[in-house]
Every structure is written in C-alpha cells, then in structure tokens.
C-alpha cells in the first residue's frame, strides 16, 4: 500500500514538471524592448483578443499563441529578417513558447519581453486600448 502511494507522488511530481516546461529563448527588458520598437521592431502580442483589446503595445500585431502553434501567419512570415519583440501578459506565461516557435521557424531576431505587458505598464510606457474595451 505504501509503495503505491510513492508511485503516485512520483507521477504527480513528474506530471507537474512536464507541464511547466521552460523555454530557453532570447529575452529583453522593457528598456531594450522600447529601444527596439522605437527603431522599427515589430511587437507581437501572443495573448488573446480580450486582453489585446483591453491594452496592448502601440503598433502590436495580435497573433495568439494558440494560433501560432498551428501556423505562422503570412504577415508575420514576411518579417523573418526584422527585429521582433514577442510579449504576453507577464513575460513567462506564453511569450517564451511563442518566441521558441518563431526561433524554430527561422526567425533570426526575435526576443521575448521578459516582463510582458505588465512590466511595460509598470514602467509607465504607452499602451493602446480598443474603443470598445
């Protein structure tokens, strides 16, 4: 009986670690991201429509992670040689995975905003809100 309990604990611990897979991707802080964007980099928001409507970085392209997992949109695929700043809400929920997907698909200059839109907002930088949000 005790042996089965230990197997269950090991299984749960193993399941937990596989769900929290970390991606080793290039990252930038808010200051570097702002400099890149000011110089013409593309901002890619990988959250959903509602969070995007609530607030997003100026000029950001919305490509939710769920869509990016299945295909790279044409508008983004044409930006393989551009600097790209990917962001999610907090910098570690979906941004790293999206950045990893882009790197694996040949994007050379893509980086995750390590503090996400939350860090951008905390720094007092401008955000856009949809008219209906």
PDB file of N, CA, C and O in Angstrom, residues 19-90:
ATOM      1  N   UNK A  19       4.536  19.912 -17.310  1.00  0.00           N
ATOM      2  CA  UNK A  19       3.621  20.985 -17.667  1.00  0.00           C
ATOM      3  C   UNK A  19       4.279  22.354 -17.557  1.00  0.00           C
ATOM      4  O   UNK A  19       3.831  23.313 -18.141  1.00  0.00           O
ATOM      5  N   UNK A  20       5.328  22.465 -16.789  1.00  0.00           N
ATOM      6  CA  UNK A  20       5.973  23.763 -16.610  1.00  0.00           C
ATOM      7  C   UNK A  20       7.282  23.828 -17.391  1.00  0.00           C
ATOM      8  O   UNK A  20       8.277  24.330 -16.911  1.00  0.00           O
ATOM      9  N   UNK A  21       7.254  23.289 -18.605  1.00  0.00           N
ATOM     10  CA  UNK A  21       8.432  23.291 -19.456  1.00  0.00           C
ATOM     11  C   UNK A  21       8.936  24.714 -19.645  1.00  0.00           C
ATOM     12  O   UNK A  21       8.187  25.625 -19.924  1.00  0.00           O
ATOM     13  N   UNK A  22      10.218  24.881 -19.491  1.00  0.00           N
ATOM     14  CA  UNK A  22      10.841  26.187 -19.689  1.00  0.00           C
ATOM     15  C   UNK A  22      11.454  26.235 -21.073  1.00  0.00           C
ATOM     16  O   UNK A  22      11.988  25.262 -21.571  1.00  0.00           O
ATOM     17  N   UNK A  23      11.374  27.388 -21.680  1.00  0.00           N
ATOM     18  CA  UNK A  23      11.963  27.595 -22.994  1.00  0.00           C
ATOM     19  C   UNK A  23      13.167  28.501 -22.826  1.00  0.00           C
ATOM     20  O   UNK A  23      13.095  29.519 -22.155  1.00  0.00           O
ATOM     21  N   UNK A  24      14.262  28.130 -23.423  1.00  0.00           N
ATOM     22  CA  UNK A  24      15.468  28.940 -23.384  1.00  0.00           C
ATOM     23  C   UNK A  24      15.476  29.803 -24.643  1.00  0.00           C
ATOM     24  O   UNK A  24      15.833  29.335 -25.716  1.00  0.00           O
ATOM     25  N   UNK A  25      15.004  31.036 -24.492  1.00  0.00           N
ATOM     26  CA  UNK A  25      14.868  31.939 -25.632  1.00  0.00           C
ATOM     27  C   UNK A  25      15.517  33.280 -25.318  1.00  0.00           C
ATOM     28  O   UNK A  25      15.679  33.645 -24.155  1.00  0.00           O
ATOM     29  N   UNK A  26      15.871  34.031 -26.354  1.00  0.00           N
ATOM     30  CA  UNK A  26      16.406  35.373 -26.127  1.00  0.00           C
ATOM     31  C   UNK A  26      15.344  36.251 -25.467  1.00  0.00           C
ATOM     32  O   UNK A  26      14.167  36.175 -25.828  1.00  0.00           O
ATOM     33  N   UNK A  27      15.767  37.052 -24.489  1.00  0.00           N
ATOM     34  CA  UNK A  27      14.841  37.929 -23.787  1.00  0.00           C
ATOM     35  C   UNK A  27      15.384  39.343 -23.734  1.00  0.00           C
ATOM     36  O   UNK A  27      16.598  39.548 -23.783  1.00  0.00           O
ATOM     37  N   UNK A  28      14.473  40.306 -23.608  1.00  0.00           N
ATOM     38  CA  UNK A  28      14.847  41.706 -23.441  1.00  0.00           C
ATOM     39  C   UNK A  28      14.058  42.290 -22.284  1.00  0.00           C
ATOM     40  O   UNK A  28      12.947  41.848 -21.994  1.00  0.00           O
ATOM     41  N   UNK A  29      14.657  43.289 -21.641  1.00  0.00           N
ATOM     42  CA  UNK A  29      13.925  44.009 -20.607  1.00  0.00           C
ATOM     43  C   UNK A  29      13.123  45.126 -21.269  1.00  0.00           C
ATOM     44  O   UNK A  29      13.199  45.338 -22.481  1.00  0.00           O
ATOM     45  N   UNK A  30      12.364  45.857 -20.481  1.00  0.00           N
ATOM     46  CA  UNK A  30      11.485  46.894 -21.015  1.00  0.00           C
ATOM     47  C   UNK A  30      12.275  47.975 -21.757  1.00  0.00           C
ATOM     48  O   UNK A  30      11.889  48.391 -22.852  1.00  0.00           O
ATOM     49  N   UNK A  31      13.382  48.423 -21.190  1.00  0.00           N
ATOM     50  CA  UNK A  31      14.167  49.494 -21.821  1.00  0.00           C
ATOM     51  C   UNK A  31      14.686  49.065 -23.185  1.00  0.00           C
ATOM     52  O   UNK A  31      14.599  49.819 -24.169  1.00  0.00           O
ATOM     53  N   UNK A  32      15.208  47.850 -23.290  1.00  0.00           N
ATOM     54  CA  UNK A  32      15.727  47.351 -24.564  1.00  0.00           C
ATOM     55  C   UNK A  32      14.584  47.142 -25.561  1.00  0.00           C
ATOM     56  O   UNK A  32      14.704  47.456 -26.744  1.00  0.00           O
ATOM     57  N   UNK A  33      13.447  46.622 -25.077  1.00  0.00           N
ATOM     58  CA  UNK A  33      12.292  46.430 -25.953  1.00  0.00           C
ATOM     59  C   UNK A  33      11.815  47.767 -26.511  1.00  0.00           C
ATOM     60  O   UNK A  33      11.538  47.883 -27.702  1.00  0.00           O
ATOM     61  N   UNK A  34      11.756  48.786 -25.674  1.00  0.00           N
ATOM     62  CA  UNK A  34      11.328  50.106 -26.137  1.00  0.00           C
ATOM     63  C   UNK A  34      12.289  50.639 -27.191  1.00  0.00           C
ATOM     64  O   UNK A  34      11.867  51.168 -28.217  1.00  0.00           O
ATOM     65  N   UNK A  35      13.586  50.476 -26.957  1.00  0.00           N
ATOM     66  CA  UNK A  35      14.584  50.930 -27.933  1.00  0.00           C
ATOM     67  C   UNK A  35      14.418  50.193 -29.260  1.00  0.00           C
ATOM     68  O   UNK A  35      14.480  50.807 -30.331  1.00  0.00           O
ATOM     69  N   UNK A  36      14.193  48.885 -29.205  1.00  0.00           N
ATOM     70  CA  UNK A  36      13.990  48.105 -30.425  1.00  0.00           C
ATOM     71  C   UNK A  36      12.735  48.560 -31.169  1.00  0.00           C
ATOM     72  O   UNK A  36      12.747  48.742 -32.387  1.00  0.00           O
ATOM     73  N   UNK A  37      11.660  48.753 -30.433  1.00  0.00           N
ATOM     74  CA  UNK A  37      10.405  49.173 -31.049  1.00  0.00           C
ATOM     75  C   UNK A  37      10.520  50.579 -31.626  1.00  0.00           C
ATOM     76  O   UNK A  37      10.024  50.846 -32.722  1.00  0.00           O
ATOM     77  N   UNK A  38      11.201  51.466 -30.903  1.00  0.00           N
ATOM     78  CA  UNK A  38      11.417  52.822 -31.410  1.00  0.00           C
ATOM     79  C   UNK A  38      12.239  52.805 -32.702  1.00  0.00           C
ATOM     80  O   UNK A  38      12.090  53.681 -33.552  1.00  0.00           O
ATOM     81  N   UNK A  39      13.085  51.789 -32.854  1.00  0.00           N
ATOM     82  CA  UNK A  39      13.935  51.667 -34.044  1.00  0.00           C
ATOM     83  C   UNK A  39      13.243  50.896 -35.177  1.00  0.00           C
ATOM     84  O   UNK A  39      13.845  50.646 -36.208  1.00  0.00           O
ATOM     85  N   UNK A  40      11.971  50.500 -34.962  1.00  0.00           N
ATOM     86  CA  UNK A  40      11.229  49.845 -36.032  1.00  0.00           C
ATOM     87  C   UNK A  40      10.944  48.372 -35.860  1.00  0.00           C
ATOM     88  O   UNK A  40      10.416  47.734 -36.772  1.00  0.00           O
ATOM     89  N   UNK A  41      11.276  47.807 -34.698  1.00  0.00           N
ATOM     90  CA  UNK A  41      10.964  46.390 -34.464  1.00  0.00           C
ATOM     91  C   UNK A  41       9.448  46.184 -34.454  1.00  0.00           C
ATOM     92  O   UNK A  41       8.676  47.109 -34.194  1.00  0.00           O
ATOM     93  N   UNK A  42       9.045  44.961 -34.720  1.00  0.00           N
ATOM     94  CA  UNK A  42       7.641  44.574 -34.717  1.00  0.00           C
ATOM     95  C   UNK A  42       7.285  44.007 -33.350  1.00  0.00           C
ATOM     96  O   UNK A  42       7.992  43.133 -32.841  1.00  0.00           O
ATOM     97  N   UNK A  43       6.200  44.489 -32.752  1.00  0.00           N
ATOM     98  CA  UNK A  43       5.694  43.940 -31.496  1.00  0.00           C
ATOM     99  C   UNK A  43       4.636  42.897 -31.831  1.00  0.00           C
ATOM    100  O   UNK A  43       3.730  43.163 -32.630  1.00  0.00           O
ATOM    101  N   UNK A  44       4.756  41.709 -31.232  1.00  0.00           N
ATOM    102  CA  UNK A  44       3.789  40.637 -31.452  1.00  0.00           C
ATOM    103  C   UNK A  44       3.186  40.238 -30.114  1.00  0.00           C
ATOM    104  O   UNK A  44       3.890  39.757 -29.223  1.00  0.00           O
ATOM    105  N   UNK A  45       1.893  40.471 -29.981  1.00  0.00           N
ATOM    106  CA  UNK A  45       1.141  40.138 -28.774  1.00  0.00           C
ATOM    107  C   UNK A  45       0.593  38.728 -28.946  1.00  0.00           C
ATOM    108  O   UNK A  45      -0.154  38.462 -29.892  1.00  0.00           O
ATOM    109  N   UNK A  46       0.952  37.820 -28.044  1.00  0.00           N
ATOM    110  CA  UNK A  46       0.534  36.421 -28.186  1.00  0.00           C
ATOM    111  C   UNK A  46      -0.563  36.035 -27.197  1.00  0.00           C
ATOM    112  O   UNK A  46      -0.828  34.863 -26.988  1.00  0.00           O
ATOM    113  N   UNK A  47      -1.214  37.046 -26.618  1.00  0.00           N
ATOM    114  CA  UNK A  47      -2.352  36.784 -25.734  1.00  0.00           C
ATOM    115  C   UNK A  47      -3.601  36.616 -26.598  1.00  0.00           C
ATOM    116  O   UNK A  47      -3.506  36.488 -27.800  1.00  0.00           O
ATOM    117  N   UNK A  48      -4.743  36.631 -26.010  1.00  0.00           N
ATOM    118  CA  UNK A  48      -5.992  36.519 -26.760  1.00  0.00           C
ATOM    119  C   UNK A  48      -6.573  37.870 -27.129  1.00  0.00           C
ATOM    120  O   UNK A  48      -6.035  38.925 -26.778  1.00  0.00           O
ATOM    121  N   UNK A  49      -7.717  37.844 -27.829  1.00  0.00           N
ATOM    122  CA  UNK A  49      -8.358  39.074 -28.296  1.00  0.00           C
ATOM    123  C   UNK A  49      -8.785  39.986 -27.147  1.00  0.00           C
ATOM    124  O   UNK A  49      -8.577  41.196 -27.207  1.00  0.00           O
ATOM    125  N   UNK A  50      -9.404  39.433 -26.105  1.00  0.00           N
ATOM    126  CA  UNK A  50      -9.878  40.277 -24.999  1.00  0.00           C
ATOM    127  C   UNK A  50      -8.738  41.007 -24.285  1.00  0.00           C
ATOM    128  O   UNK A  50      -8.834  42.228 -24.085  1.00  0.00           O
ATOM    129  N   UNK A  51      -7.648  40.324 -23.898  1.00  0.00           N
ATOM    130  CA  UNK A  51      -6.548  41.056 -23.272  1.00  0.00           C
ATOM    131  C   UNK A  51      -5.922  42.085 -24.224  1.00  0.00           C
ATOM    132  O   UNK A  51      -5.531  43.173 -23.802  1.00  0.00           O
ATOM    133  N   UNK A  52      -5.864  41.741 -25.510  1.00  0.00           N
ATOM    134  CA  UNK A  52      -5.335  42.671 -26.505  1.00  0.00           C
ATOM    135  C   UNK A  52      -6.211  43.920 -26.568  1.00  0.00           C
ATOM    136  O   UNK A  52      -5.708  45.040 -26.590  1.00  0.00           O
ATOM    137  N   UNK A  53      -7.530  43.730 -26.609  1.00  0.00           N
ATOM    138  CA  UNK A  53      -8.443  44.869 -26.655  1.00  0.00           C
ATOM    139  C   UNK A  53      -8.330  45.721 -25.399  1.00  0.00           C
ATOM    140  O   UNK A  53      -8.440  46.948 -25.467  1.00  0.00           O
ATOM    141  N   UNK A  54      -8.122  45.074 -24.265  1.00  0.00           N
ATOM    142  CA  UNK A  54      -8.015  45.810 -23.006  1.00  0.00           C
ATOM    143  C   UNK A  54      -6.808  46.748 -23.032  1.00  0.00           C
ATOM    144  O   UNK A  54      -6.906  47.908 -22.682  1.00  0.00           O
ATOM    145  N   UNK A  55      -5.664  46.221 -23.472  1.00  0.00           N
ATOM    146  CA  UNK A  55      -4.463  47.051 -23.621  1.00  0.00           C
ATOM    147  C   UNK A  55      -3.381  46.268 -24.339  1.00  0.00           C
ATOM    148  O   UNK A  55      -3.233  45.065 -24.153  1.00  0.00           O
ATOM    149  N   UNK A  56      -2.654  46.991 -25.178  1.00  0.00           N
ATOM    150  CA  UNK A  56      -1.533  46.381 -25.900  1.00  0.00           C
ATOM    151  C   UNK A  56      -0.513  47.458 -26.249  1.00  0.00           C
ATOM    152  O   UNK A  56      -0.802  48.655 -26.174  1.00  0.00           O
ATOM    153  N   UNK A  57       0.666  47.017 -26.639  1.00  0.00           N
ATOM    154  CA  UNK A  57       1.704  47.947 -27.038  1.00  0.00           C
ATOM    155  C   UNK A  57       1.307  48.616 -28.353  1.00  0.00           C
ATOM    156  O   UNK A  57       0.687  47.976 -29.210  1.00  0.00           O
ATOM    157  N   UNK A  58       1.649  49.892 -28.515  1.00  0.00           N
ATOM    158  CA  UNK A  58       1.316  50.590 -29.761  1.00  0.00           C
ATOM    159  C   UNK A  58       1.896  49.865 -30.978  1.00  0.00           C
ATOM    160  O   UNK A  58       3.049  49.440 -30.969  1.00  0.00           O
ATOM    161  N   UNK A  59       1.064  49.703 -31.996  1.00  0.00           N
ATOM    162  CA  UNK A  59       1.504  49.067 -33.237  1.00  0.00           C
ATOM    163  C   UNK A  59       1.630  47.564 -33.183  1.00  0.00           C
ATOM    164  O   UNK A  59       2.080  46.941 -34.147  1.00  0.00           O
ATOM    165  N   UNK A  60       1.239  46.940 -32.066  1.00  0.00           N
ATOM    166  CA  UNK A  60       1.394  45.488 -31.922  1.00  0.00           C
ATOM    167  C   UNK A  60       0.486  44.719 -32.859  1.00  0.00           C
ATOM    168  O   UNK A  60      -0.635  45.133 -33.154  1.00  0.00           O
ATOM    169  N   UNK A  61       0.997  43.591 -33.322  1.00  0.00           N
ATOM    170  CA  UNK A  61       0.247  42.650 -34.140  1.00  0.00           C
ATOM    171  C   UNK A  61      -0.256  41.550 -33.200  1.00  0.00           C
ATOM    172  O   UNK A  61       0.530  40.997 -32.431  1.00  0.00           O
ATOM    173  N   UNK A  62      -1.541  41.267 -33.240  1.00  0.00           N
ATOM    174  CA  UNK A  62      -2.108  40.206 -32.403  1.00  0.00           C
ATOM    175  C   UNK A  62      -2.003  38.871 -33.125  1.00  0.00           C
ATOM    176  O   UNK A  62      -2.563  38.694 -34.210  1.00  0.00           O
ATOM    177  N   UNK A  63      -1.258  37.945 -32.514  1.00  0.00           N
ATOM    178  CA  UNK A  63      -1.181  36.562 -33.005  1.00  0.00           C
ATOM    179  C   UNK A  63      -1.206  35.669 -31.765  1.00  0.00           C
ATOM    180  O   UNK A  63      -0.169  35.396 -31.160  1.00  0.00           O
ATOM    181  N   UNK A  64      -2.402  35.260 -31.334  1.00  0.00           N
ATOM    182  CA  UNK A  64      -2.495  34.435 -30.125  1.00  0.00           C
ATOM    183  C   UNK A  64      -1.634  33.174 -30.222  1.00  0.00           C
ATOM    184  O   UNK A  64      -1.496  32.592 -31.309  1.00  0.00           O
ATOM    185  N   UNK A  65      -1.073  32.771 -29.113  1.00  0.00           N
ATOM    186  CA  UNK A  65      -0.231  31.578 -29.064  1.00  0.00           C
ATOM    187  C   UNK A  65      -0.954  30.363 -29.632  1.00  0.00           C
ATOM    188  O   UNK A  65      -0.352  29.577 -30.362  1.00  0.00           O
ATOM    189  N   UNK A  66      -2.239  30.216 -29.349  1.00  0.00           N
ATOM    190  CA  UNK A  66      -2.970  29.047 -29.859  1.00  0.00           C
ATOM    191  C   UNK A  66      -2.951  29.017 -31.387  1.00  0.00           C
ATOM    192  O   UNK A  66      -2.867  27.941 -31.977  1.00  0.00           O
ATOM    193  N   UNK A  67      -2.993  30.171 -32.028  1.00  0.00           N
ATOM    194  CA  UNK A  67      -2.918  30.220 -33.492  1.00  0.00           C
ATOM    195  C   UNK A  67      -1.496  29.965 -33.965  1.00  0.00           C
ATOM    196  O   UNK A  67      -1.268  29.255 -34.953  1.00  0.00           O
ATOM    197  N   UNK A  68      -0.533  30.511 -33.257  1.00  0.00           N
ATOM    198  CA  UNK A  68       0.875  30.367 -33.634  1.00  0.00           C
ATOM    199  C   UNK A  68       1.333  28.914 -33.539  1.00  0.00           C
ATOM    200  O   UNK A  68       2.217  28.487 -34.285  1.00  0.00           O
ATOM    201  N   UNK A  69       0.723  28.160 -32.662  1.00  0.00           N
ATOM    202  CA  UNK A  69       1.068  26.740 -32.531  1.00  0.00           C
ATOM    203  C   UNK A  69       0.723  25.950 -33.788  1.00  0.00           C
ATOM    204  O   UNK A  69       1.314  24.900 -34.036  1.00  0.00           O
ATOM    205  N   UNK A  70      -0.228  26.429 -34.577  1.00  0.00           N
ATOM    206  CA  UNK A  70      -0.635  25.686 -35.770  1.00  0.00           C
ATOM    207  C   UNK A  70      -0.020  26.218 -37.055  1.00  0.00           C
ATOM    208  O   UNK A  70       0.208  25.455 -37.985  1.00  0.00           O
ATOM    209  N   UNK A  71       0.219  27.535 -37.125  1.00  0.00           N
ATOM    210  CA  UNK A  71       0.830  28.094 -38.332  1.00  0.00           C
ATOM    211  C   UNK A  71       1.351  29.503 -38.083  1.00  0.00           C
ATOM    212  O   UNK A  71       0.908  30.181 -37.168  1.00  0.00           O
ATOM    213  N   UNK A  72       2.275  29.903 -38.934  1.00  0.00           N
ATOM    214  CA  UNK A  72       2.813  31.260 -38.893  1.00  0.00           C
ATOM    215  C   UNK A  72       2.021  32.077 -39.917  1.00  0.00           C
ATOM    216  O   UNK A  72       2.051  31.760 -41.104  1.00  0.00           O
ATOM    217  N   UNK A  73       1.308  33.118 -39.479  1.00  0.00           N
ATOM    218  CA  UNK A  73       0.555  33.930 -40.433  1.00  0.00           C
ATOM    219  C   UNK A  73       1.476  34.563 -41.483  1.00  0.00           C
ATOM    220  O   UNK A  73       2.626  34.895 -41.196  1.00  0.00           O
ATOM    221  N   UNK A  74       0.957  34.749 -42.677  1.00  0.00           N
ATOM    222  CA  UNK A  74       1.730  35.300 -43.777  1.00  0.00           C
ATOM    223  C   UNK A  74       2.352  36.650 -43.418  1.00  0.00           C
ATOM    224  O   UNK A  74       3.524  36.889 -43.690  1.00  0.00           O
ATOM    225  N   UNK A  75       1.579  37.528 -42.792  1.00  0.00           N
ATOM    226  CA  UNK A  75       2.104  38.853 -42.431  1.00  0.00           C
ATOM    227  C   UNK A  75       3.335  38.738 -41.531  1.00  0.00           C
ATOM    228  O   UNK A  75       4.266  39.532 -41.635  1.00  0.00           O
ATOM    229  N   UNK A  76       3.345  37.752 -40.664  1.00  0.00           N
ATOM    230  CA  UNK A  76       4.496  37.563 -39.778  1.00  0.00           C
ATOM    231  C   UNK A  76       5.624  36.829 -40.497  1.00  0.00           C
ATOM    232  O   UNK A  76       6.798  37.161 -40.307  1.00  0.00           O
ATOM    233  N   UNK A  77       5.293  35.874 -41.334  1.00  0.00           N
ATOM    234  CA  UNK A  77       6.345  35.116 -42.024  1.00  0.00           C
ATOM    235  C   UNK A  77       7.187  36.022 -42.918  1.00  0.00           C
ATOM    236  O   UNK A  77       8.352  35.735 -43.184  1.00  0.00           O
ATOM    237  N   UNK A  78       6.622  37.123 -43.362  1.00  0.00           N
ATOM    238  CA  UNK A  78       7.361  38.067 -44.184  1.00  0.00           C
ATOM    239  C   UNK A  78       8.288  38.954 -43.365  1.00  0.00           C
ATOM    240  O   UNK A  78       9.026  39.760 -43.924  1.00  0.00           O
ATOM    241  N   UNK A  79       8.271  38.796 -42.046  1.00  0.00           N
ATOM    242  CA  UNK A  79       9.097  39.620 -41.161  1.00  0.00           C
ATOM    243  C   UNK A  79      10.261  38.836 -40.554  1.00  0.00           C
ATOM    244  O   UNK A  79      10.791  39.219 -39.519  1.00  0.00           O
ATOM    245  N   UNK A  80      10.675  37.754 -41.195  1.00  0.00           N
ATOM    246  CA  UNK A  80      11.726  36.901 -40.638  1.00  0.00           C
ATOM    247  C   UNK A  80      13.046  37.629 -40.403  1.00  0.00           C
ATOM    248  O   UNK A  80      13.819  37.262 -39.536  1.00  0.00           O
ATOM    249  N   UNK A  81      13.326  38.653 -41.177  1.00  0.00           N
ATOM    250  CA  UNK A  81      14.590  39.379 -41.054  1.00  0.00           C
ATOM    251  C   UNK A  81      14.473  40.626 -40.174  1.00  0.00           C
ATOM    252  O   UNK A  81      15.449  41.333 -39.988  1.00  0.00           O
ATOM    253  N   UNK A  82      13.278  40.891 -39.656  1.00  0.00           N
ATOM    254  CA  UNK A  82      13.067  42.059 -38.797  1.00  0.00           C
ATOM    255  C   UNK A  82      13.304  41.719 -37.339  1.00  0.00           C
ATOM    256  O   UNK A  82      13.184  40.565 -36.934  1.00  0.00           O
ATOM    257  N   UNK A  83      13.609  42.739 -36.556  1.00  0.00           N
ATOM    258  CA  UNK A  83      13.626  42.582 -35.103  1.00  0.00           C
ATOM    259  C   UNK A  83      12.178  42.404 -34.658  1.00  0.00           C
ATOM    260  O   UNK A  83      11.288  43.134 -35.111  1.00  0.00           O
ATOM    261  N   UNK A  84      11.935  41.437 -33.793  1.00  0.00           N
ATOM    262  CA  UNK A  84      10.588  41.172 -33.287  1.00  0.00           C
ATOM    263  C   UNK A  84      10.647  41.059 -31.772  1.00  0.00           C
ATOM    264  O   UNK A  84      11.497  40.356 -31.224  1.00  0.00           O
ATOM    265  N   UNK A  85       9.724  41.757 -31.114  1.00  0.00           N
ATOM    266  CA  UNK A  85       9.566  41.660 -29.664  1.00  0.00           C
ATOM    267  C   UNK A  85       8.226  40.974 -29.412  1.00  0.00           C
ATOM    268  O   UNK A  85       7.172  41.497 -29.762  1.00  0.00           O
ATOM    269  N   UNK A  86       8.291  39.777 -28.844  1.00  0.00           N
ATOM    270  CA  UNK A  86       7.102  38.997 -28.515  1.00  0.00           C
ATOM    271  C   UNK A  86       6.748  39.289 -27.061  1.00  0.00           C
ATOM    272  O   UNK A  86       7.637  39.382 -26.207  1.00  0.00           O
ATOM    273  N   UNK A  87       5.457  39.433 -26.784  1.00  0.00           N
ATOM    274  CA  UNK A  87       5.087  39.619 -25.387  1.00  0.00           C
ATOM    275  C   UNK A  87       3.752  38.957 -25.073  1.00  0.00           C
ATOM    276  O   UNK A  87       2.901  38.767 -25.931  1.00  0.00           O
ATOM    277  N   UNK A  88       3.634  38.592 -23.802  1.00  0.00           N
ATOM    278  CA  UNK A  88       2.389  38.064 -23.261  1.00  0.00           C
ATOM    279  C   UNK A  88       2.014  38.971 -22.089  1.00  0.00           C
ATOM    280  O   UNK A  88       2.413  40.133 -22.066  1.00  0.00           O
ATOM    281  N   UNK A  89       1.306  38.474 -21.142  1.00  0.00           N
ATOM    282  CA  UNK A  89       0.887  39.310 -20.019  1.00  0.00           C
ATOM    283  C   UNK A  89       2.027  39.567 -19.035  1.00  0.00           C
ATOM    284  O   UNK A  89       2.279  40.702 -18.659  1.00  0.00           O
ATOM    285  N   UNK A  90       2.724  38.497 -18.640  1.00  0.00           N
ATOM    286  CA  UNK A  90       3.720  38.618 -17.579  1.00  0.00           C
ATOM    287  C   UNK A  90       5.136  38.248 -18.003  1.00  0.00           C
ATOM    288  O   UNK A  90       6.050  38.265 -17.196  1.00  0.00           O
TER     289      UNK A  90
END
